[in-house]
């Protein structure tokens, strides 16, 4: 699973809106307890390319606190 953590809930909800509009796989959910970061929300992707997600974030001008894999 790939987990994208956010600094603020506004960042998380903004990411969700753009991700859905662009057809990006994944869903907004709570950050796993094993990761201590951000506002408590994360974009969760079951399987995918970390590099592709990083490109998406940069191309869309989005903010995230970190990208984790579990």
PDB file of C-alpha atoms in Angstrom:
ATOM      1  CA  UNK A   1       0.000   0.000   0.000  1.00  0.00           C
ATOM      2  CA  UNK A   2       1.173   3.521  -0.796  1.00  0.00           C
ATOM      3  CA  UNK A   3       0.201   6.218   1.698  1.00  0.00           C
ATOM      4  CA  UNK A   4       0.314   9.938   0.925  1.00  0.00           C
ATOM      5  CA  UNK A   5       0.171  11.999   4.133  1.00  0.00           C
ATOM      6  CA  UNK A   6      -0.902  15.644   4.293  1.00  0.00           C
ATOM      7  CA  UNK A   7      -0.022  18.615   6.513  1.00  0.00           C
ATOM      8  CA  UNK A   8      -3.622  19.869   6.764  1.00  0.00           C
ATOM      9  CA  UNK A   9      -7.143  18.621   6.175  1.00  0.00           C
ATOM     10  CA  UNK A  10      -7.484  21.303   3.485  1.00  0.00           C
ATOM     11  CA  UNK A  11      -4.529  19.724   1.634  1.00  0.00           C
ATOM     12  CA  UNK A  12      -6.119  16.276   2.002  1.00  0.00           C
ATOM     13  CA  UNK A  13      -9.546  17.326   0.720  1.00  0.00           C
ATOM     14  CA  UNK A  14      -8.007  19.380  -2.084  1.00  0.00           C
ATOM     15  CA  UNK A  15      -5.950  16.368  -3.161  1.00  0.00           C
ATOM     16  CA  UNK A  16      -9.059  14.158  -3.081  1.00  0.00           C
ATOM     17  CA  UNK A  17     -11.005  16.549  -5.303  1.00  0.00           C
ATOM     18  CA  UNK A  18      -8.265  16.738  -7.937  1.00  0.00           C
ATOM     19  CA  UNK A  19      -7.465  13.017  -7.747  1.00  0.00           C
ATOM     20  CA  UNK A  20     -11.102  12.055  -8.358  1.00  0.00           C
ATOM     21  CA  UNK A  21     -11.430  14.549 -11.207  1.00  0.00           C
ATOM     22  CA  UNK A  22      -8.282  13.102 -12.832  1.00  0.00           C
ATOM     23  CA  UNK A  23      -9.301   9.479 -12.257  1.00  0.00           C
ATOM     24  CA  UNK A  24      -6.392   8.714  -9.922  1.00  0.00           C
ATOM     25  CA  UNK A  25      -6.742   5.384  -8.157  1.00  0.00           C
ATOM     26  CA  UNK A  26      -7.055   5.381  -4.374  1.00  0.00           C
ATOM     27  CA  UNK A  27      -9.209   6.840  -1.639  1.00  0.00           C
ATOM     28  CA  UNK A  28      -9.008   9.299   1.223  1.00  0.00           C
ATOM     29  CA  UNK A  29      -8.822   7.621   4.626  1.00  0.00           C
ATOM     30  CA  UNK A  30      -7.214   7.828   8.015  1.00  0.00           C
ATOM     31  CA  UNK A  31      -3.465   7.523   8.233  1.00  0.00           C
ATOM     32  CA  UNK A  32      -2.293   4.189   9.678  1.00  0.00           C
ATOM     33  CA  UNK A  33      -1.162   4.351  13.317  1.00  0.00           C
ATOM     34  CA  UNK A  34       2.296   3.139  12.329  1.00  0.00           C
ATOM     35  CA  UNK A  35       2.907   6.501  10.611  1.00  0.00           C
ATOM     36  CA  UNK A  36       3.119   9.590  12.783  1.00  0.00           C
ATOM     37  CA  UNK A  37       2.554  12.435  10.359  1.00  0.00           C
ATOM     38  CA  UNK A  38       0.248  15.220   9.345  1.00  0.00           C
ATOM     39  CA  UNK A  39      -3.379  15.908   9.933  1.00  0.00           C
ATOM     40  CA  UNK A  40      -4.518  12.296  10.264  1.00  0.00           C
ATOM     41  CA  UNK A  41      -5.803  11.933   6.698  1.00  0.00           C
ATOM     42  CA  UNK A  42      -3.999  10.170   3.871  1.00  0.00           C
ATOM     43  CA  UNK A  43      -4.567   9.157   0.261  1.00  0.00           C
ATOM     44  CA  UNK A  44      -4.414   5.355   0.253  1.00  0.00           C
ATOM     45  CA  UNK A  45      -3.494   3.386  -2.858  1.00  0.00           C
ATOM     46  CA  UNK A  46      -3.606  -0.417  -2.710  1.00  0.00           C
ATOM     47  CA  UNK A  47      -1.140  -0.911  -5.536  1.00  0.00           C
ATOM     48  CA  UNK A  48       0.583   1.504  -7.817  1.00  0.00           C
ATOM     49  CA  UNK A  49       3.740   3.269  -8.753  1.00  0.00           C
ATOM     50  CA  UNK A  50       5.240   5.604  -6.168  1.00  0.00           C
ATOM     51  CA  UNK A  51       7.041   7.468  -8.956  1.00  0.00           C
ATOM     52  CA  UNK A  52       3.791   7.956 -10.881  1.00  0.00           C
ATOM     53  CA  UNK A  53       2.110   9.359  -7.776  1.00  0.00           C
ATOM     54  CA  UNK A  54       5.044  11.714  -7.172  1.00  0.00           C
ATOM     55  CA  UNK A  55       4.791  12.973 -10.771  1.00  0.00           C
ATOM     56  CA  UNK A  56       1.034  13.513 -10.332  1.00  0.00           C
ATOM     57  CA  UNK A  57       1.621  15.580  -7.180  1.00  0.00           C
ATOM     58  CA  UNK A  58       4.221  17.769  -8.902  1.00  0.00           C
ATOM     59  CA  UNK A  59       2.236  18.169 -12.143  1.00  0.00           C
ATOM     60  CA  UNK A  60      -0.901  19.200 -10.260  1.00  0.00           C
ATOM     61  CA  UNK A  61       0.980  21.550  -7.910  1.00  0.00           C
ATOM     62  CA  UNK A  62      -0.283  19.685  -4.842  1.00  0.00           C
ATOM     63  CA  UNK A  63       1.189  19.604  -1.334  1.00  0.00           C
ATOM     64  CA  UNK A  64       1.845  16.503   0.740  1.00  0.00           C
ATOM     65  CA  UNK A  65       3.844  15.802   3.875  1.00  0.00           C
ATOM     66  CA  UNK A  66       5.260  12.496   2.738  1.00  0.00           C
ATOM     67  CA  UNK A  67       4.804   9.319   0.732  1.00  0.00           C
ATOM     68  CA  UNK A  68       5.124   6.014   2.562  1.00  0.00           C
ATOM     69  CA  UNK A  69       4.934   2.358   1.579  1.00  0.00           C
ATOM     70  CA  UNK A  70       3.621  -0.448   3.757  1.00  0.00           C
TER      71      UNK A  70
END
